XYZ file of C-alpha atoms in Angstrom:
504
model
C -8.308 5.111 -49.831
C -10.637 2.235 -50.728
C -14.282 2.792 -49.844
C -14.692 -0.598 -48.163
C -11.900 -0.014 -45.640
C -12.705 1.319 -42.189
C -10.409 3.441 -40.058
C -9.389 2.021 -36.662
C -7.248 3.275 -33.805
C -4.051 1.238 -34.060
C -2.473 2.791 -30.966
C -4.270 0.263 -28.756
C -3.321 -3.454 -28.687
C -4.850 -5.628 -31.431
C -6.701 -7.798 -28.898
C -8.587 -4.696 -27.714
C -9.916 -4.158 -31.257
C -11.592 -7.562 -31.368
C -15.265 -8.056 -30.638
C -16.768 -10.881 -28.596
C -17.019 -13.535 -31.332
C -13.835 -12.495 -33.188
C -10.561 -14.458 -32.848
C -7.030 -13.401 -33.791
C -5.523 -15.999 -36.160
C -2.163 -14.716 -37.460
C 0.120 -11.662 -37.470
C 2.846 -10.518 -39.882
C 4.938 -7.352 -39.753
C 6.821 -5.506 -42.490
C 3.934 -5.225 -44.987
C 2.616 -2.519 -47.308
C -0.701 -1.952 -49.101
C -1.527 -1.394 -52.784
C -4.734 0.316 -53.944
C -5.757 -1.087 -57.344
C -2.151 -1.789 -58.266
C -0.815 1.553 -56.986
C 1.170 1.940 -53.792
C -0.781 3.609 -51.022
C 1.675 6.285 -49.797
C 0.421 6.307 -46.211
C 0.370 2.536 -45.778
C 3.817 1.230 -46.723
C 5.208 0.061 -43.398
C 3.005 -1.705 -40.901
C 1.704 -4.934 -39.409
C -1.245 -6.930 -40.706
C -3.461 -9.125 -38.506
C -5.962 -11.640 -39.825
C -8.904 -12.513 -37.605
C -11.917 -14.721 -38.097
C -13.901 -11.733 -39.417
C -11.516 -8.973 -40.498
C -8.124 -8.008 -41.850
C -6.450 -5.345 -39.677
C -3.586 -3.141 -40.880
C -1.733 -1.278 -38.101
C 0.630 1.384 -39.423
C 4.021 1.691 -37.715
C 4.511 5.436 -38.263
C 1.016 6.764 -37.487
C -1.050 3.956 -35.973
C -3.880 6.184 -34.740
C -4.449 7.827 -38.155
C -3.396 5.356 -40.851
C -4.633 2.040 -39.458
C -7.382 0.268 -41.405
C -9.765 -2.669 -41.143
C -11.245 -4.756 -43.963
C -14.276 -7.006 -43.566
C -13.479 -10.465 -44.957
C -17.082 -10.668 -46.138
C -16.199 -8.129 -48.876
C -13.461 -10.370 -50.323
C -14.677 -12.197 -53.417
C -11.399 -13.816 -54.443
C -7.781 -14.070 -53.317
C -4.613 -14.731 -55.309
C -0.989 -15.279 -54.330
C 2.060 -14.017 -56.286
C 5.626 -15.093 -55.633
C 8.315 -12.460 -55.464
C 10.831 -12.144 -58.292
C 14.218 -10.433 -58.056
C 13.527 -7.166 -56.219
C 9.760 -7.648 -56.139
C 8.342 -8.953 -52.872
C 5.651 -11.595 -52.543
C 2.098 -10.287 -52.659
C -1.433 -11.392 -51.839
C -4.128 -9.843 -54.021
C -7.681 -9.528 -52.720
C -10.488 -9.033 -55.234
C -13.216 -7.058 -53.487
C -16.924 -6.709 -53.965
C -18.477 -3.304 -54.411
C -18.698 -1.249 -51.229
C -21.827 -2.265 -49.387
C -24.025 0.111 -47.482
C -25.701 -2.689 -45.566
C -25.002 -2.432 -41.882
C -25.655 -6.084 -41.234
C -21.976 -6.970 -41.736
C -20.909 -4.623 -38.958
C -23.571 -4.582 -36.289
C -22.958 -1.787 -33.796
C -23.712 -2.326 -30.124
C -27.049 -1.211 -28.739
C -28.794 -0.842 -25.379
C -31.960 -2.766 -24.694
C -34.863 -0.489 -23.776
C -36.425 -3.169 -21.556
C -33.580 -4.410 -19.319
C -30.896 -1.780 -20.130
C -28.440 -4.552 -21.101
C -25.488 -3.391 -23.210
C -25.454 -5.741 -26.194
C -21.919 -5.801 -27.613
C -20.902 -5.038 -31.148
C -21.127 -7.933 -33.600
C -19.315 -8.549 -36.887
C -21.654 -11.326 -37.985
C -25.352 -11.290 -38.679
C -27.396 -8.511 -37.178
C -28.552 -9.242 -33.612
C -32.329 -9.001 -33.604
C -32.926 -9.868 -29.932
C -31.425 -8.795 -26.622
C -28.906 -11.327 -25.303
C -30.277 -10.985 -21.739
C -34.056 -10.649 -21.910
C -34.798 -11.555 -25.538
C -36.581 -8.301 -26.349
C -36.784 -7.414 -30.048
C -34.276 -4.829 -31.189
C -35.918 -1.590 -32.319
C -35.659 -0.790 -35.991
C -33.302 1.953 -37.087
C -34.982 5.294 -37.742
C -34.266 6.540 -41.237
C -34.978 10.054 -42.404
C -36.923 10.397 -45.606
C -34.880 11.847 -48.477
C -35.720 15.301 -49.698
C -38.003 15.346 -52.723
C -36.148 15.598 -55.981
C -38.368 18.456 -57.209
C -37.416 20.884 -54.403
C -34.440 23.256 -54.159
C -32.991 24.572 -50.874
C -31.789 28.170 -50.587
C -28.134 28.424 -49.576
C -28.803 31.558 -47.466
C -32.105 31.110 -45.619
C -32.462 27.329 -46.203
C -36.013 27.776 -47.512
C -37.228 24.912 -49.681
C -38.269 26.236 -53.073
C -40.220 24.410 -55.741
C -38.437 22.975 -58.760
C -37.970 25.408 -61.591
C -37.542 28.514 -59.421
C -34.472 30.616 -60.229
C -34.425 32.681 -57.024
C -35.513 32.143 -53.437
C -39.084 33.136 -52.703
C -38.108 34.483 -49.266
C -34.796 36.313 -49.639
C -34.419 36.517 -53.413
C -31.041 34.784 -53.488
C -30.334 33.061 -56.802
C -30.797 29.338 -56.467
C -28.140 26.853 -57.643
C -28.886 24.944 -60.777
C -30.031 21.354 -60.170
C -27.412 18.724 -60.960
C -28.229 16.577 -63.953
C -28.945 12.977 -63.229
C -25.907 10.839 -63.924
C -26.384 7.868 -66.156
C -25.123 4.753 -64.412
C -22.265 3.159 -66.259
C -21.201 -0.401 -65.927
C -17.500 -1.173 -65.701
C -15.667 -4.452 -65.740
C -12.631 -3.101 -63.847
C -11.830 -5.159 -60.756
C -11.440 -3.432 -57.405
C -8.377 -4.967 -55.769
C -6.108 -4.503 -52.812
C -2.642 -6.037 -52.528
C -0.620 -6.860 -49.435
C 3.130 -6.744 -50.046
C 5.256 -8.894 -47.704
C 8.705 -7.303 -47.468
C 9.987 -9.389 -44.547
C 8.703 -12.832 -45.497
C 6.012 -14.872 -43.799
C 3.754 -14.600 -46.840
C 3.003 -18.306 -47.367
C 2.059 -19.053 -43.778
C -0.063 -15.892 -43.588
C -1.844 -16.655 -46.851
C -2.651 -20.191 -45.682
C -4.339 -18.810 -42.563
C -6.157 -16.170 -44.622
C -7.552 -18.789 -47.009
C -8.848 -20.866 -44.093
C -10.560 -17.788 -42.620
C -12.199 -16.988 -45.971
C -13.416 -20.563 -46.341
C -14.754 -20.740 -42.769
C -16.921 -17.611 -43.231
C -17.359 -17.052 -39.524
C -19.382 -13.891 -40.200
C -22.231 -16.033 -41.550
C -22.488 -18.175 -38.448
C -25.742 -17.454 -36.630
C -25.059 -15.961 -33.253
C -26.257 -17.843 -30.186
C -28.052 -14.755 -28.961
C -30.113 -14.614 -32.176
C -31.426 -18.162 -31.809
C -34.899 -18.648 -30.314
C -34.541 -18.569 -26.576
C -35.358 -21.862 -24.871
C -38.290 -21.779 -22.579
C -37.118 -21.387 -19.016
C -38.346 -23.811 -16.414
C -41.389 -22.590 -14.556
C -44.016 -24.018 -12.280
C -43.822 -27.516 -10.795
C -41.815 -28.862 -13.733
C -39.160 -26.186 -13.284
C -38.914 -26.867 -9.541
C -38.509 -30.610 -10.124
C -35.837 -29.998 -12.748
C -33.949 -27.698 -10.371
C -34.095 -30.266 -7.542
C -32.890 -33.016 -9.869
C -30.037 -30.844 -11.103
C -28.924 -30.005 -7.552
C -29.102 -33.674 -6.525
C -27.002 -34.709 -9.499
C -24.398 -32.049 -8.715
C -24.247 -33.149 -5.056
C -23.828 -36.793 -6.081
C -20.966 -35.906 -8.400
C -19.268 -33.870 -5.659
C -19.529 -36.719 -3.128
C -18.185 -39.239 -5.647
C -15.248 -36.971 -6.450
C -14.509 -36.459 -2.742
C -14.537 -40.218 -2.102
C -12.107 -40.748 -4.967
C -9.773 -38.153 -3.471
C -10.015 -39.847 -0.062
C -9.156 -43.230 -1.579
C -6.155 -41.712 -3.349
C -5.018 -40.103 -0.086
C -5.312 -43.439 1.740
C -3.270 -45.216 -0.912
C -0.634 -42.493 -0.775
C -0.464 -42.722 3.030
C 0.086 -46.476 2.832
C 2.935 -46.010 0.365
C 4.544 -43.357 2.581
C 4.425 -45.661 5.618
C 5.939 -48.478 3.555
C 8.690 -46.146 2.375
C 9.407 -45.066 5.954
C 9.635 -48.682 7.077
C 12.040 -49.495 4.238
C 14.284 -46.535 5.001
C 14.293 -47.282 8.733
C 15.255 -50.912 8.062
C 18.069 -49.825 5.771
C 19.348 -47.345 8.352
C 19.346 -50.021 11.057
C 21.193 -52.398 8.738
C 23.730 -49.705 7.915
C 24.240 -48.963 11.612
C 24.839 -52.648 12.311
C 27.329 -52.918 9.463
C 29.167 -49.810 10.649
C 29.485 -51.153 14.197
C 30.660 -54.510 12.860
C 33.239 -52.985 10.559
C 34.578 -50.750 13.325
C 35.619 -53.759 15.429
C 39.341 -54.712 15.062
C 38.612 -58.373 14.290
C 36.378 -57.676 11.317
C 37.937 -54.504 9.986
C 39.982 -56.320 7.385
C 37.527 -59.081 6.548
C 34.353 -56.992 6.091
C 34.957 -54.085 3.751
C 32.216 -51.479 3.365
C 30.247 -51.550 0.139
C 30.817 -48.781 -2.348
C 27.076 -48.083 -2.283
C 26.997 -47.495 1.461
C 25.591 -44.028 2.244
C 27.836 -41.541 3.961
C 27.154 -40.398 7.543
C 25.907 -37.047 6.228
C 23.403 -38.786 3.959
C 22.248 -41.016 6.807
C 21.753 -38.012 9.075
C 19.830 -36.199 6.348
C 17.477 -39.179 5.870
C 16.860 -39.401 9.608
C 16.071 -35.678 9.892
C 13.692 -35.907 6.939
C 11.845 -38.823 8.515
C 11.607 -36.971 11.839
C 10.216 -33.846 10.142
C 7.549 -35.872 8.341
C 6.787 -38.038 11.362
C 7.574 -41.222 9.394
C 9.906 -42.847 11.906
C 8.284 -46.189 12.629
C 10.677 -49.045 11.945
C 7.842 -51.535 12.323
C 4.152 -51.435 11.550
C 1.887 -49.288 13.719
C 0.290 -50.845 16.789
C -3.401 -51.579 16.191
C -6.056 -52.948 18.514
C -7.578 -56.276 17.627
C -11.298 -56.180 16.898
C -11.996 -59.149 19.229
C -10.112 -57.783 22.265
C -12.650 -56.856 24.931
C -10.920 -57.681 28.219
C -9.176 -55.121 30.415
C -5.924 -57.056 30.053
C -5.992 -56.604 26.300
C -6.704 -52.894 26.783
C -3.703 -52.490 29.096
C -1.495 -54.447 26.712
C -2.640 -52.218 23.862
C -1.794 -49.065 25.850
C 1.584 -50.522 26.815
C 2.411 -51.138 23.172
C 1.277 -47.634 22.244
C 3.377 -46.188 25.077
C 6.408 -48.107 23.824
C 5.762 -46.831 20.301
C 5.430 -43.157 21.230
C 8.322 -43.486 23.657
C 10.484 -44.719 20.812
C 9.482 -41.736 18.703
C 10.321 -39.295 21.500
C 13.629 -41.017 22.196
C 14.570 -40.938 18.502
C 14.350 -37.152 18.432
C 10.739 -36.181 17.792
C 11.251 -33.260 20.182
C 13.793 -31.958 17.686
C 16.094 -30.550 20.363
C 13.390 -28.200 21.626
C 12.670 -27.900 25.297
C 8.892 -27.619 24.970
C 6.525 -28.958 22.292
C 2.735 -28.837 22.104
C 0.851 -32.108 22.281
C -1.020 -31.241 19.105
C 2.236 -31.262 17.146
C 3.289 -34.620 18.619
C -0.162 -36.095 17.954
C -0.088 -34.998 14.275
C 3.446 -36.343 13.768
C 2.541 -39.678 15.357
C -0.594 -40.072 13.251
C 1.390 -39.278 10.106
C 3.822 -42.025 11.059
C 0.956 -44.468 11.666
C -0.556 -43.883 8.217
C -4.232 -44.862 8.226
C -4.229 -46.392 11.747
C -5.138 -43.081 13.377
C -5.515 -42.547 17.126
C -8.113 -40.549 19.027
C -6.799 -37.701 21.241
C -7.933 -39.505 24.431
C -6.016 -42.660 23.512
C -2.989 -40.584 22.573
C -2.901 -38.729 25.917
C -3.325 -41.966 27.875
C -0.482 -43.643 25.974
C 1.727 -40.566 26.353
C 1.182 -40.365 30.115
C 1.990 -44.062 30.402
C 5.174 -43.567 28.362
C 6.311 -40.624 30.533
C 5.758 -42.398 33.840
C 6.803 -45.902 32.838
C 9.726 -45.485 30.434
C 11.810 -42.848 32.196
C 11.907 -40.392 29.313
C 12.783 -37.474 31.572
C 9.924 -35.375 30.217
C 7.056 -33.635 31.953
C 3.564 -32.588 30.953
C 1.800 -29.392 31.989
C -1.247 -27.401 30.983
C -0.766 -23.696 30.298
C -3.322 -21.012 31.095
C -4.563 -20.970 27.493
C -5.482 -24.662 27.795
C -2.598 -25.880 25.641
C -0.997 -29.082 26.947
C 2.752 -29.224 26.352
C 5.509 -31.764 26.803
C 8.659 -30.228 28.295
C 12.072 -31.015 29.648
C 12.656 -30.813 33.443
C 14.410 -27.459 33.133
C 11.189 -25.898 31.827
C 8.956 -26.999 34.670
C 7.160 -24.177 36.431
C 9.371 -24.243 39.527
C 12.672 -24.496 37.625
C 11.736 -21.781 35.151
C 10.603 -19.332 37.843
C 13.720 -19.971 39.943
C 15.966 -19.380 36.947
C 14.018 -16.280 35.979
C 14.242 -14.746 39.462
C 17.947 -15.513 39.714
C 18.549 -13.362 36.651
C 16.637 -10.496 38.308
C 18.450 -9.378 41.507
C 16.329 -8.287 44.477
C 16.150 -4.609 45.490
C 19.040 -3.333 47.545
C 18.758 0.471 47.573
C 15.068 1.044 48.117
C 14.477 2.429 44.611
C 12.887 0.290 41.967
C 14.850 1.905 39.100
C 18.174 0.611 40.441
C 17.187 -3.060 40.227
C 14.693 -3.282 37.349
C 15.506 -5.981 34.787
C 12.829 -6.456 32.146
C 11.969 -9.720 30.363
C 10.199 -9.919 26.999
C 8.833 -13.073 25.313
C 11.398 -12.702 22.542
C 14.327 -12.621 24.972
C 13.019 -15.576 26.997
C 12.347 -17.594 23.801
C 15.934 -17.083 22.627
C 17.384 -17.888 26.045
C 15.231 -20.960 26.804
C 15.005 -22.295 23.223
C 11.199 -22.301 23.056
C 8.628 -20.695 20.791
C 7.767 -17.032 21.401
C 4.095 -17.835 22.089
C 5.083 -20.461 24.669
C 7.561 -18.051 26.289
C 4.771 -15.483 26.723
C 2.576 -18.083 28.456
C 5.436 -19.105 30.762
C 5.898 -15.469 31.807
C 2.152 -15.125 32.347
C 2.159 -18.204 34.613
C 4.919 -16.622 36.715
C 2.868 -13.423 36.877
C -0.186 -15.356 38.098
C 1.911 -16.619 41.030
C 2.794 -13.042 41.961
C 6.470 -13.408 41.046
C 6.380 -10.878 38.186
C 4.459 -7.819 37.214
C 3.859 -6.621 33.717
C 4.247 -3.324 31.913
C 2.308 -2.598 28.737
C 4.410 -0.466 26.412
C 2.896 2.409 24.377
C 3.193 0.527 21.070
C 1.472 -2.648 22.267
C 4.442 -4.609 23.559
C 4.388 -6.328 26.963
C 7.359 -6.854 29.259
C 7.724 -8.365 32.719
C 9.971 -7.632 35.684
C 10.397 -8.951 39.200
C 7.672 -8.093 41.694
C 9.743 -6.145 44.256
C 6.686 -5.597 46.477
C 6.013 -9.285 47.057
C 8.401 -9.666 50.035
C 7.875 -6.203 51.518
C 6.039 -5.829 54.802
C 3.704 -2.890 55.315
C 4.331 -1.317 58.736
C 1.393 1.067 58.540
C 3.482 4.274 58.359
């Protein structure tokens, strides 16, 4: 095959054949190669890839043996030929003579100073290490054998020119080859790419751009003179200035994000207010139209949402905590008297009481105060409340508005809001009623075990809250626990609590 072509392993993906600065530009399948106008028998069905530095031919039948690579730097001229009748379109590449200069294909090398692996380069030869800047050692070349010496084919002894037999072993020496007279030829060395499945024009356009760009002549960044690194007082000052600038940019970006979040919160509160007003208007229209006197005179609009749609909107607002029909209650900046403070808490209590009455509990018997606080603050938008103010308003709403809810603190420190049936006394009484007392003197006959999962399903609470309720009953001596071998915990009635020890 042509002397300027290099063999490559085409069994690996084309992207793995590229070096660091090389880019894949175009791909075309169904091509064959011609060597100086003659078909190359081993390269008639394959795929050609053009990169910024090379032309890759990957053979379909034997990719690991018959795949080739051509440096674009060896292409002196390119021509395009249209297909005619049975002849396919072709691209002819006029090539320079095969070059022995290794600068066009710079192999990778290891720096002797820092042991950095400098990658292979297809452009100009890298003369400095990319990491430390050390000069690349020159290649060691062996001196050619003198032309006036002959080597014995048996003992490899070097004999002087003119000897007919070896001076050591006597073996006849081969006759020296006459010097060939260099001849000049005007025959062009060409390679053709035959496109048998089309795509020739688009591929040739990309190839021409790659030849004009001459990316292999671009000086590599690693070969440029390395900038002096900051050192001493000047380097320290530059580093401090750079860090300060980066911190300033980060703070400015964070403030922009906070402003965007505030604007979005305001729009969400406005949307919630609009939806709540529309729902109230729809409810009023429905009640008015349901009366016998106005049933015939006030027909419902065709755009009126259905009850299912209304229920869906309400559930969505409850889940997001955006259920305020009016603006959030805020404290005036000039209110300093105790009367204003009480009025402010009363308004907050009315607001949170309305949220709880509208279904913020979500049908659950017990909800953590952290969840209620987050939902309320989401509904208030940017008028956020401190936890102390929230707890004070919630306690005022529970005691003053008759919500039928209680508040208790679990052993873990979590404060929860619960229905009356989940108070400590009611829960323990209901739990003991499901566990009959001993009647035969043996514990096995009356043991009924309770797990957090069973209690959570029965009482409609979270599993973590059910475990804390069982632990509170255990702390009162009503239950005892059993730790299972695989880490589970279960509770049963303490049958020894009411027994009296008689000393026997």
